[in-house]
Coordinates of C-alpha atoms in Angstrom, one line a residue:
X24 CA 11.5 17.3 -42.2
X25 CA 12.3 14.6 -39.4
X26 CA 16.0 15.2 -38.1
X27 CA 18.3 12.6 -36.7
X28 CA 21.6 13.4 -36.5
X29 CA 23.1 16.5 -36.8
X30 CA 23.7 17.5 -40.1
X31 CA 26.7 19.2 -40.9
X32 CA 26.0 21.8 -43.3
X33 CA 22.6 23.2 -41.7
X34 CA 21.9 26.7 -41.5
X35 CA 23.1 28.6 -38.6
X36 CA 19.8 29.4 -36.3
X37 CA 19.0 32.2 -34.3
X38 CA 20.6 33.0 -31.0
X39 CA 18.9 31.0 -28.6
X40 CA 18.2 34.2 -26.3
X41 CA 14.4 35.0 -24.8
X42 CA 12.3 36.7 -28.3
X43 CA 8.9 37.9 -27.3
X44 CA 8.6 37.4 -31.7
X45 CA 8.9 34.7 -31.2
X46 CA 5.9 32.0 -32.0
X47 CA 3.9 30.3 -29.3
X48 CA 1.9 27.2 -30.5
X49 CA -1.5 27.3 -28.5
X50 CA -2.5 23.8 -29.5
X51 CA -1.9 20.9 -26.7
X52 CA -2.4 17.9 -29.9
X53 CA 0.6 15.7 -29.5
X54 CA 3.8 17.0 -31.8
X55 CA 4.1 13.9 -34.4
X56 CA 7.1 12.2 -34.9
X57 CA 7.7 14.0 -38.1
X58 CA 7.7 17.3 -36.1
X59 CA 9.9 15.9 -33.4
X60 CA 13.3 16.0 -34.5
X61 CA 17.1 16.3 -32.9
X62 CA 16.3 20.0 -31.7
X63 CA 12.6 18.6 -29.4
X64 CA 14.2 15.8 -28.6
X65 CA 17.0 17.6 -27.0
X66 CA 14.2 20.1 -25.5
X67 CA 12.5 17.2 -24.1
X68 CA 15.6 16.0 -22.4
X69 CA 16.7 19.3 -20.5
X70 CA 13.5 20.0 -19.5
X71 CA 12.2 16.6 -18.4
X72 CA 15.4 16.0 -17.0
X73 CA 19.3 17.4 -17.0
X74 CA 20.2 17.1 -20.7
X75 CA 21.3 14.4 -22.9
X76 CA 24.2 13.0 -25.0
X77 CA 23.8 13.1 -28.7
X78 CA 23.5 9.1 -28.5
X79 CA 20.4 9.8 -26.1
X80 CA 19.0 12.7 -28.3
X81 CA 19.1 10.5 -31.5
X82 CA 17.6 7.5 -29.7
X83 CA 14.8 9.5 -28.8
X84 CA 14.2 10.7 -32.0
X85 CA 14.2 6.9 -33.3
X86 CA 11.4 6.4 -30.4
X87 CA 9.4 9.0 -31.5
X88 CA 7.8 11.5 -29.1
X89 CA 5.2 9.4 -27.3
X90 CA 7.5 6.3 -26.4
X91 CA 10.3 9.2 -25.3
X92 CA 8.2 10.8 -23.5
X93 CA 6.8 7.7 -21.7
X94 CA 9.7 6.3 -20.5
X95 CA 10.6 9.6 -19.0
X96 CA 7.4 9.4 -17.2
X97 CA 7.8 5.2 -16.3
X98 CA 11.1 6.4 -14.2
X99 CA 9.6 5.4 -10.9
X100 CA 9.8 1.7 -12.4
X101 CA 13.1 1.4 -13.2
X102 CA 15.5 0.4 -10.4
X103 CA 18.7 2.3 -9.3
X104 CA 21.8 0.5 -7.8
X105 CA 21.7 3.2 -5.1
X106 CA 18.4 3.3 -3.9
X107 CA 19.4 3.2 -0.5
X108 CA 21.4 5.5 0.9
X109 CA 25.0 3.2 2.4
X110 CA 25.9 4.4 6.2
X111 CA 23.5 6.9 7.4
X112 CA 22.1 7.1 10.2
X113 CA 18.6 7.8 11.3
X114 CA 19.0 7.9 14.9
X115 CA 21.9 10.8 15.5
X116 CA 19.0 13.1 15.9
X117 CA 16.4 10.9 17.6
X118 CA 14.2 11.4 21.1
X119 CA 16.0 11.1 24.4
X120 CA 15.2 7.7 25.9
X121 CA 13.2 7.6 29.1
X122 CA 16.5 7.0 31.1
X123 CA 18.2 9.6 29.2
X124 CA 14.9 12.0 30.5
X125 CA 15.0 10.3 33.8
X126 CA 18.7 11.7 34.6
X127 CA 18.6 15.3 32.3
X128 CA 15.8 15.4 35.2
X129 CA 17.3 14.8 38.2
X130 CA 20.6 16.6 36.8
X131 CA 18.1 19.9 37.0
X132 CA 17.0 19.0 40.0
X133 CA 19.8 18.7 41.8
X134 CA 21.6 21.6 39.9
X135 CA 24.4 19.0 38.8
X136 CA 26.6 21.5 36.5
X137 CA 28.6 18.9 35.8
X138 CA 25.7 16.5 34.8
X139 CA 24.1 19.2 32.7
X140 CA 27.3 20.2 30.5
X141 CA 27.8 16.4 29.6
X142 CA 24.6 16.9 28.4
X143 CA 24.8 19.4 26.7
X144 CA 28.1 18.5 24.8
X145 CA 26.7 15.1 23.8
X146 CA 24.1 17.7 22.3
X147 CA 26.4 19.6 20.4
X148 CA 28.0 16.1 19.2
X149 CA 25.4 15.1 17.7
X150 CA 24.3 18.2 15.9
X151 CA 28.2 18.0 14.5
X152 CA 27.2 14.5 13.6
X153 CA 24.3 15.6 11.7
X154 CA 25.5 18.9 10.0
X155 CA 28.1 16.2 8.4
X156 CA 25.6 13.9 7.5
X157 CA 23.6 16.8 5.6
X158 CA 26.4 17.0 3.6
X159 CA 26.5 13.4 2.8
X160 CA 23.2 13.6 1.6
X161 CA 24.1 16.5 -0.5
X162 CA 26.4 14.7 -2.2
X163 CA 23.9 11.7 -2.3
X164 CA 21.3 13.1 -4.0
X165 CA 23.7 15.3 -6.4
X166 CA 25.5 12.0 -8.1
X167 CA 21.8 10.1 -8.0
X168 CA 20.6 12.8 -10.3
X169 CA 24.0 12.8 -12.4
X170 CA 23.7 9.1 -12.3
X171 CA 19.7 8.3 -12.0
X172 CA 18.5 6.6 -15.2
X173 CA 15.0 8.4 -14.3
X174 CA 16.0 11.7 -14.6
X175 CA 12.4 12.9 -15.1
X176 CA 11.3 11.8 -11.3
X177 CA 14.7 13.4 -10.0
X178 CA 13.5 16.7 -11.9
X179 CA 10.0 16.3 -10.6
X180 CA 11.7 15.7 -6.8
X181 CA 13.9 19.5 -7.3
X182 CA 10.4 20.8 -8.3
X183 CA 8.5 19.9 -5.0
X184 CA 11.5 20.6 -2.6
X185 CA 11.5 23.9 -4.4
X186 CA 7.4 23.9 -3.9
X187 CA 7.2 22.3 -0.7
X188 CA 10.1 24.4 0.6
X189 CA 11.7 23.4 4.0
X190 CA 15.2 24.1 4.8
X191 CA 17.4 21.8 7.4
X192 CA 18.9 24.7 9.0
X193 CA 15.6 25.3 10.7
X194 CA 14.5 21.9 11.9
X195 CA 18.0 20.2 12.3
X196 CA 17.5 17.0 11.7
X197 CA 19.2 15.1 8.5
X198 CA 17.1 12.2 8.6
X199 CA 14.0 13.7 8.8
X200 CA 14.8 16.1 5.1
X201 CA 15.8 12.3 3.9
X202 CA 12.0 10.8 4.0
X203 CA 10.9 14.0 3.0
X204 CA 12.9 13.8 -0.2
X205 CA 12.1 10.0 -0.6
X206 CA 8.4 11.5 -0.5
X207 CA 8.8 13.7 -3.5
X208 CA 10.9 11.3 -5.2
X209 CA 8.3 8.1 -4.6
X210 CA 5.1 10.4 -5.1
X211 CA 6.2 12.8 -7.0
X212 CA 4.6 11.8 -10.3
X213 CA 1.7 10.1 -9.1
X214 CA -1.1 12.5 -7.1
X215 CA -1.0 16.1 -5.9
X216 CA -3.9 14.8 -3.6
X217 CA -1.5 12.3 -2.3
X218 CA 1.4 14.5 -1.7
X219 CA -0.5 17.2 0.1
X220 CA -2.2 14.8 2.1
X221 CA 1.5 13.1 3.0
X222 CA 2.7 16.7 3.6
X223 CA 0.7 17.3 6.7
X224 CA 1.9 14.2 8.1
X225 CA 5.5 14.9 6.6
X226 CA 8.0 15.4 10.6
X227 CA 10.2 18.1 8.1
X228 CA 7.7 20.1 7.5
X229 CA 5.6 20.2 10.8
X230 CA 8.9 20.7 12.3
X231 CA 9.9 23.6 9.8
X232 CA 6.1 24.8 10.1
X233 CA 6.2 24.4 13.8
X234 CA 2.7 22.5 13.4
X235 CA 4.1 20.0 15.7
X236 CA 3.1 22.4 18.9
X237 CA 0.3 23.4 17.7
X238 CA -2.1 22.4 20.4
X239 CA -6.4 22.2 20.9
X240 CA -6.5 26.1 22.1
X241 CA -3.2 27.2 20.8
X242 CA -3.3 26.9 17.3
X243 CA -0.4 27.5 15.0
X244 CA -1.3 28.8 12.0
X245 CA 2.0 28.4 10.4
X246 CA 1.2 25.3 8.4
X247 CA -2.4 26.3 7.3
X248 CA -1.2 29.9 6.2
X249 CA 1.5 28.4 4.2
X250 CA -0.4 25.7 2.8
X251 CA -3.7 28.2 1.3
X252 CA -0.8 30.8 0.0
X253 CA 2.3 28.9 -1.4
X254 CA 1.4 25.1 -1.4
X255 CA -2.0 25.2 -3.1
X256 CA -4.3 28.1 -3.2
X257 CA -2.2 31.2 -3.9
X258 CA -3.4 34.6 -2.3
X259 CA -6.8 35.7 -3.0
X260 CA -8.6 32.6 -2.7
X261 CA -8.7 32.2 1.2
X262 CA -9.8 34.2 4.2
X263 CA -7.6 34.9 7.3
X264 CA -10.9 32.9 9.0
X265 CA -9.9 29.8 6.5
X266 CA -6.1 29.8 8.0
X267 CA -7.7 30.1 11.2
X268 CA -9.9 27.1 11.2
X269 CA -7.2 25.3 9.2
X270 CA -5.3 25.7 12.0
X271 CA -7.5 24.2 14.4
X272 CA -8.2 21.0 12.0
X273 CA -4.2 20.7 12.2
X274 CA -3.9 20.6 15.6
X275 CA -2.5 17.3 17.2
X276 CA -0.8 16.5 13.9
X277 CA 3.0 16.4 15.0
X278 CA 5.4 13.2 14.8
X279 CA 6.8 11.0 17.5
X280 CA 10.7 10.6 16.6
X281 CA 10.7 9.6 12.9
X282 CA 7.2 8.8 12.8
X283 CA 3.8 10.9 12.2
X284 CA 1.8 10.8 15.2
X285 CA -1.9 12.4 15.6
X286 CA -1.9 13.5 19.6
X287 CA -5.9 13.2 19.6
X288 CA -5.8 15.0 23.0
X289 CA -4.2 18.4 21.6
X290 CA -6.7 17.5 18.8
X291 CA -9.9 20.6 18.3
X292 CA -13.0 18.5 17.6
X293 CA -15.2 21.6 17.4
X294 CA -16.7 22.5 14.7
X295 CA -15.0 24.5 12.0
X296 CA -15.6 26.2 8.9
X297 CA -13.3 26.1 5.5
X298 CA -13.3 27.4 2.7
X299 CA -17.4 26.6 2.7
X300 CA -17.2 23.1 4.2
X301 CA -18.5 22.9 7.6
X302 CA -17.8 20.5 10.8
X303 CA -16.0 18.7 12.6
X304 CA -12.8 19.5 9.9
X305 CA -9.6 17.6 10.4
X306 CA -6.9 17.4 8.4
X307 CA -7.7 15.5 5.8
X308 CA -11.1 17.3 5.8
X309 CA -8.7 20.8 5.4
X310 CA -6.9 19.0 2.4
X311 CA -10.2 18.4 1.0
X312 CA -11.7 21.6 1.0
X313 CA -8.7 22.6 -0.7
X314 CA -9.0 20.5 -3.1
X315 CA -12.1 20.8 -3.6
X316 CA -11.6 25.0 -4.6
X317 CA -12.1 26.3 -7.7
X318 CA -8.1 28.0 -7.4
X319 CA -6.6 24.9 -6.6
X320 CA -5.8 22.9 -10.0
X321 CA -5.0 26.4 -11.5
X322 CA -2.7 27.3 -9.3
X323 CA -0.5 23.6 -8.8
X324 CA -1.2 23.8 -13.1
X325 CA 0.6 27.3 -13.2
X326 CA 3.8 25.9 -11.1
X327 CA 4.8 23.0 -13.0
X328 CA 4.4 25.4 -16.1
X329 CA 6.7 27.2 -14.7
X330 CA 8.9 25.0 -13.7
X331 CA 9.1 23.1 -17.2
X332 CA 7.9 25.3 -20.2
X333 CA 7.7 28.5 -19.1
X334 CA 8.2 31.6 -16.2
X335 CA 4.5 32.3 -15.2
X336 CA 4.1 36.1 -13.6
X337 CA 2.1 35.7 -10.1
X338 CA -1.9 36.0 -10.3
X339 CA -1.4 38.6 -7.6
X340 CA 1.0 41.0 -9.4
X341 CA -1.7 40.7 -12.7
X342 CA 0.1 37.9 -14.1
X343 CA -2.8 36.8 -15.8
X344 CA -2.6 39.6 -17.8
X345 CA 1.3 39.3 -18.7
X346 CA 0.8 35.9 -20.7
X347 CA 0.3 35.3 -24.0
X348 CA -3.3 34.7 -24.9
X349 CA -2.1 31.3 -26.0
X350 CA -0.2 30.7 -22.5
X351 CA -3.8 31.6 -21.1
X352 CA -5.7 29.1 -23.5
X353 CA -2.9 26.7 -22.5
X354 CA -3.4 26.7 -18.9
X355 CA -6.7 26.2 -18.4
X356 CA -7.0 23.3 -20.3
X357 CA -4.1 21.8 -18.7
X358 CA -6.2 22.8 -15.3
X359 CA -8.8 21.1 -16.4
X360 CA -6.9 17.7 -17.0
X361 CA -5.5 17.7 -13.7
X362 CA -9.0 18.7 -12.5
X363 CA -10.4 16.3 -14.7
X364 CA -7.7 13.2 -13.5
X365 CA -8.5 13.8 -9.7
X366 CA -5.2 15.7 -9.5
X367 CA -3.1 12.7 -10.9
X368 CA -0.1 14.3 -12.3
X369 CA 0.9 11.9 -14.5
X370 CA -1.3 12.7 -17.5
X371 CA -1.2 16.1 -16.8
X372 CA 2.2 15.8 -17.5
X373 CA 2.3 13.2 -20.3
X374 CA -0.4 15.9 -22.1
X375 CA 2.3 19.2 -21.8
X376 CA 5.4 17.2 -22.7
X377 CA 3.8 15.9 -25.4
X378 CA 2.1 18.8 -26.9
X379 CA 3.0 21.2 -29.8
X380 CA 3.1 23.9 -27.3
X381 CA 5.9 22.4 -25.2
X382 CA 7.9 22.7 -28.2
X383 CA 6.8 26.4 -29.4
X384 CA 10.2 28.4 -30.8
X385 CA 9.9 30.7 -27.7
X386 CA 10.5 28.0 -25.1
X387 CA 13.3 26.5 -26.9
X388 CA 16.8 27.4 -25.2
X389 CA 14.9 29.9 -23.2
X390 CA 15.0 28.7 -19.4
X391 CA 17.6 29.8 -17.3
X392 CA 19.8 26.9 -16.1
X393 CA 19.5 26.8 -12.4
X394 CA 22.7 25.6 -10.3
X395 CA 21.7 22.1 -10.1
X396 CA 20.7 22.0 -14.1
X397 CA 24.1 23.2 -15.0
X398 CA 26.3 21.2 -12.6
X399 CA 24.0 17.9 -13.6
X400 CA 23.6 18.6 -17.5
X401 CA 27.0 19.4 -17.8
X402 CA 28.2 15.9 -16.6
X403 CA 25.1 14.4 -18.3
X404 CA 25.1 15.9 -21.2
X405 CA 28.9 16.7 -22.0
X406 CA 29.9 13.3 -19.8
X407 CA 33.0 15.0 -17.6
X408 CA 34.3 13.1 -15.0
X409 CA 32.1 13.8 -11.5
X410 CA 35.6 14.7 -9.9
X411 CA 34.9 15.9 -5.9
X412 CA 31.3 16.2 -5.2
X413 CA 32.0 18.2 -2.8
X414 CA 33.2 20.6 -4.9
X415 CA 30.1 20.6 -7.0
X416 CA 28.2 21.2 -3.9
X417 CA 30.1 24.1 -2.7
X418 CA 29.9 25.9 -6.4
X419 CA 26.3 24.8 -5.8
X420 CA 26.0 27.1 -2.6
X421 CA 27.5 29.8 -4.4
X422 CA 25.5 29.8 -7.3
X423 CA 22.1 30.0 -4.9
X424 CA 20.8 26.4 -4.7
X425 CA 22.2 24.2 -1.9
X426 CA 20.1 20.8 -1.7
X427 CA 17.6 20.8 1.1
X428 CA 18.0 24.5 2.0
X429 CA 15.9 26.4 -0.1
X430 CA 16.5 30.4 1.3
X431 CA 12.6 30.6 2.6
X432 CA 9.1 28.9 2.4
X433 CA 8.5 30.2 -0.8
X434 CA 11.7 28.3 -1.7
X435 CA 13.9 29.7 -4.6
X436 CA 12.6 32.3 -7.3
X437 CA 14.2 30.4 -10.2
X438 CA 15.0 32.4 -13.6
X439 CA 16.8 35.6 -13.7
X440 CA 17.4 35.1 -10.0
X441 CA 20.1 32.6 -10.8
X442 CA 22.1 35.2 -12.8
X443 CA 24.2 38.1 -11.9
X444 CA 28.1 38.5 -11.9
X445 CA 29.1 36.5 -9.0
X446 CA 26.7 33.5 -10.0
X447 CA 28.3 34.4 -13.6
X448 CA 32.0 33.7 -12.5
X449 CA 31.0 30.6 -10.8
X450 CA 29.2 28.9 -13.0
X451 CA 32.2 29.9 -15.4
X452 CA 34.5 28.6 -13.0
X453 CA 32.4 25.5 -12.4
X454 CA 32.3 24.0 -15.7
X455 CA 35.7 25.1 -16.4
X456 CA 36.4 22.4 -13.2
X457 CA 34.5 19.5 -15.1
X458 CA 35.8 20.0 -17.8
X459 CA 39.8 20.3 -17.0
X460 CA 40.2 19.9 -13.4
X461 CA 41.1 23.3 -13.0
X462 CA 40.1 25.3 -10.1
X463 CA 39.9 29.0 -9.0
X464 CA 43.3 28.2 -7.7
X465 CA 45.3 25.2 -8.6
X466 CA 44.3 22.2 -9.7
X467 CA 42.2 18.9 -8.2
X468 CA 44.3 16.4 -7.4
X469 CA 42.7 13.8 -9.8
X470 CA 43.1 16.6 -12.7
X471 CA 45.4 14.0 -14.5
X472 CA 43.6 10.7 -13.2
X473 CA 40.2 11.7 -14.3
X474 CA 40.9 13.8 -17.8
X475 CA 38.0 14.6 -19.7
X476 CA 37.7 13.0 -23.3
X477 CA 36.4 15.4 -25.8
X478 CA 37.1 13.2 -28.6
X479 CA 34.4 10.6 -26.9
X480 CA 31.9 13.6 -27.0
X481 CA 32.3 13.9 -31.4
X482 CA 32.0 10.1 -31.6
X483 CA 28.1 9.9 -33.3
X484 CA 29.2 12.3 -35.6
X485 CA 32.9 10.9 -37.0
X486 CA 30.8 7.6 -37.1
X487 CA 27.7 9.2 -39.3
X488 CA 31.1 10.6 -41.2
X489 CA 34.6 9.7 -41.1
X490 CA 35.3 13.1 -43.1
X491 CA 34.1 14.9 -40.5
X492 CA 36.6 14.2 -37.6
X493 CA 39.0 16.7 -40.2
X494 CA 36.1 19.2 -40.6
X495 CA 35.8 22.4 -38.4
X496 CA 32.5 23.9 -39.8
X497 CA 31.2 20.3 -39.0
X498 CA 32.9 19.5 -35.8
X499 CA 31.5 23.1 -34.5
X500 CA 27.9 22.9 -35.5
X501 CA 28.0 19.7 -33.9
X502 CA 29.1 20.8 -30.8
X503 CA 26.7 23.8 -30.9
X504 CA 23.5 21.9 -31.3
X505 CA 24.5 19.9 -28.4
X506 CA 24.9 22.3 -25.9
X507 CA 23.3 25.0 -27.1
X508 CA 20.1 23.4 -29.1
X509 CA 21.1 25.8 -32.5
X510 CA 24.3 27.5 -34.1
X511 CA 24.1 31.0 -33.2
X512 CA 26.0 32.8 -36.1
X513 CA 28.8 34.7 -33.5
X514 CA 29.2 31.8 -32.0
X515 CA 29.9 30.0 -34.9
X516 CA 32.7 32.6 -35.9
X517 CA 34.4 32.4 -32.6
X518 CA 34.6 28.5 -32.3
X519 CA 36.0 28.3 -36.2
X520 CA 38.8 31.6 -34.8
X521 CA 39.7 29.7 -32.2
X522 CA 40.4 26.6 -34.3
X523 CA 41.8 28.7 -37.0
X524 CA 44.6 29.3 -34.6
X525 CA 45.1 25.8 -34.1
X526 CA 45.9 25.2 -37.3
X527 CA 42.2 23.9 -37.7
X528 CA 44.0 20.6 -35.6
X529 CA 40.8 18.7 -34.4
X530 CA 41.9 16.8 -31.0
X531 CA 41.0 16.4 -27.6
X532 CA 42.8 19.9 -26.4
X533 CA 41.3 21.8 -29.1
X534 CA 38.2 20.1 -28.6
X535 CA 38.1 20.9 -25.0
X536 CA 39.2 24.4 -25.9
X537 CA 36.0 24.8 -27.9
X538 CA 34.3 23.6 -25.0
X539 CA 35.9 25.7 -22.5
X540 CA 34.7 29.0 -24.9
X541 CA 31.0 27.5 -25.3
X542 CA 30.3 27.1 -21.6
X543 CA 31.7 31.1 -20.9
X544 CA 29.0 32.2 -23.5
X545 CA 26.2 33.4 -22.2
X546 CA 24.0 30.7 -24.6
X547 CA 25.4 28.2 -22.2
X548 CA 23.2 29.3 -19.4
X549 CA 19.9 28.4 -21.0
X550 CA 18.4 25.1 -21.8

């Protein structure tokens, strides 16, 4: 039966807690809109983006599950007020000019200490300068993904930062992770072809790589070791030859202040052989032979599974044989779309979030929430006030994910990595913070200013039915299928206690109150 909006007097559902009983749909057919009711449409919506209101859940469900699910994936054609980021600026970091070189010089020369430590302090000034303007662009690209009407190329944008991991503390230079993250967020649905190709010539990552000294002679294999193992291949399916020659066909390939620029003289012309393919390899010819390889469209296939339905064990700890035979089924056809597509991602994409399997019983409200899911749904979804990004961004830190420093190449492990009992408190603390104002000690100063209305939140569901505003086993179910996707019996009980001791009074305290006890369950953490 097709569900709209929530019904009052459903029957309480499972906990929505990881059971291995629980049924995985093999078939990739598209769900029909019969099939697709409040509970996928609400799937669709935390995993293609950071959650939904109940007004954005029902409207899906009135679109049905092909028009939701391509305007999720038309994002890159909408246009955002903010697409340009207001008063940063891309030359704090840039190249000494030839005067400035011409006097460092002749400072070193002449052993001017004086010369040399205004140098050096203009130096330091500027990396001040840029360590705040990381921080800016923190809090940039946090409130576009609160406040993006595409959430869906946001998500995809996490998903390659996470993939194509490089972290600012290493190169320094603010500007540099901004056109990287333009990259992901511009490309990010269109080509994996495109985006590996753009990642060789990408200054953040031949800085972070250090690709941009590798020289004819003196190779660096950084970039081609990285790129065969984490970025497309996976390991088993190269040679220590293959990121050998790689790195000779990546020589020259370094960037000339914001700029790629292929130094043809530090360039090895000699011929090379990858991966089978032999010549006189460069770059692009290395990104071809990759793509070209019978592991590649598995592996990049496995990722954004695992990134959007599903954890998927690594090949090289057997994690082929840890998956469900219909997981296995599942991924190989999906392979052979993007195969199929000439690694265009976007029906790849438009095929698994359209499927039956997306929506199997075991995915649903099974994905840990990682830091910037939580922080983002919870405004999204539950619509608290933004308050002090900087805040947010802190609690982000904490909780393991600060933007554009991912802890290592292999960028963050995602699922049960997110979780123990210091991530616990915070993201306790965190929501309790959106929601009241309150902090681990004291209160924001625009607590009062910026109070969150609960009442707004029941809205849809006093409008279906007046009644309801006066109804606890309605208000609470209500509130449960939004942020938790079911009614999980205990959870049930506990609400209706605590509003029990309110005299059953329905309000905006009591309301927050019930949202103050959903967000501490541990429920809360999954999407």
């Amino acid at each position: 039966m097709r569900q709209g909006q929530p019904q009052t007097n459903s029957r309480p559902a499972t906990t929505p807690v990881a059971d291995d009983d629980m049924e995985i749909v093999a078939s990739l057919k598209p769900i029909t809109s019969e099939n697709f009711g409040y509970e996928q449409a609400r799937h669709l919506l935390w995993r293609a983006g950071f959650g939904g209101t109940a007004r954005q859940i029902n409207t899906l469900v009135s679109w049905g599950p092909e028009k939701s699910v391509d305007f999720l994936l038309d994002g890159n054609d909408l246009t955002y007020a903010d697409d340009t980021p207001k008063g940063f600026d891309k030359d704090i970091m840039r190249p000494p000019t030839e005067e400035e070189r011409r006097m460092a010089a002749q400072a070193r020369r002449g052993r001017d200490e004086d010369a040399l430590a205004r140098i050096q302090q203009e130096r330091q000034r500027r990396e001040r300068l840029d360590r705040g303007q990381i921080a800016e662009m923190q809090k940039w690209w946090l409130r576009r993904m609160i406040e993006t009407p595409a959430p869906l190329v946001e998500k995809m944008a996490l998903f390659w930062h996470g993939h194509f991991a490089t972290g600012y503390r290493t190169i320094e230079n603010s500007w540099h992770m901004y056109l990287q993250n333009q990259l992901f967020r511009e490309k990010g649905l269109s080509s994996f072809a495109t985006l590996l190709t753009s990642i060789i010539r990408d200054p953040a990552m031949l800085a972070y790589l250090d690709n941009n000294d590798s020289r004819k002679g003196r190779a660096n294999e950084n970039l081609a070791r990285e790129i065969m193992e984490l970025f497309a291949l996976g390991i088993g399916n190269y040679s220590e030859r293959d990121i050998k020659e790689g790195a000779r066909a990546l020589t020259g390939y370094t960037f000339n202040d914001d700029e790629f620029y292929f130094d043809q003289r530090n360039h090895d012309t000699g011929a090379k052989s990858i991966l089978g393919r032999s010549g006189n390899i460069d770059g692009d010819g290395f990104v071809d032979a990759i793509l070209a390889h019978r592991a590649c469209a598995p592996y990049i296939t496995r990722k954004i599974y695992g990134f959007f339905i599903a954890d998927v064990p690594a090949e090289e700890r057997g994690g082929e044989k840890l998956l469900d035979p219909e997981q296995r089924a599942v991924l190989r056809q999906l392979a052979g779309t993007l195969r199929t597509n000439k690694y265009n991602l976007r029906p790849l994409m438009r095929r698994m979030l359209l499927s039956e399997h997306f929506y199997s019983p075991r995915f649903m409200s099974d994905q840990i929430k990682s830091p910037s899911v939580l922080v983002v749904g919870a405004v999204r979804s539950l619509g608290t006030p933004v308050r002090d990004l900087s805040i947010l961004n802190d609690a982000m830190d904490l909780m393991g994910q600060a933007l554009f420093q991912p802890p290592s190449v292999k960028g963050w492990e995602g699922g049960r990595s997110w979780i123990n009992t210091s991530t616990l408190f915070v993201r306790q603390n965190i929501t309790t913070y959106l929601l009241t104002g309150k902090k681990p000690v004291g209160y924001d100063a625009t607590a009062d200013s910026l109070r969150f209305d609960a009442e707004a939140l029941i809205a849809p569901l006093v409008e279906a039915d007046p009644r309801s505003a006066s109804n606890p086993d309605a208000v609470v179910d209500y509130m449960l299928r939004l942020t938790m996707g079911s009614t999980p019996p205990a959870a049930r009980e506990s609400l209706l206690s605590f509003l029990a001791t309110a005299n059953n009074r329905i309000n905006r305290d009591t309301l927050t109150g019930l949202l103050l006890l959903i967000t501490a369950m541990p429920e809360y953490q999954l999407c």
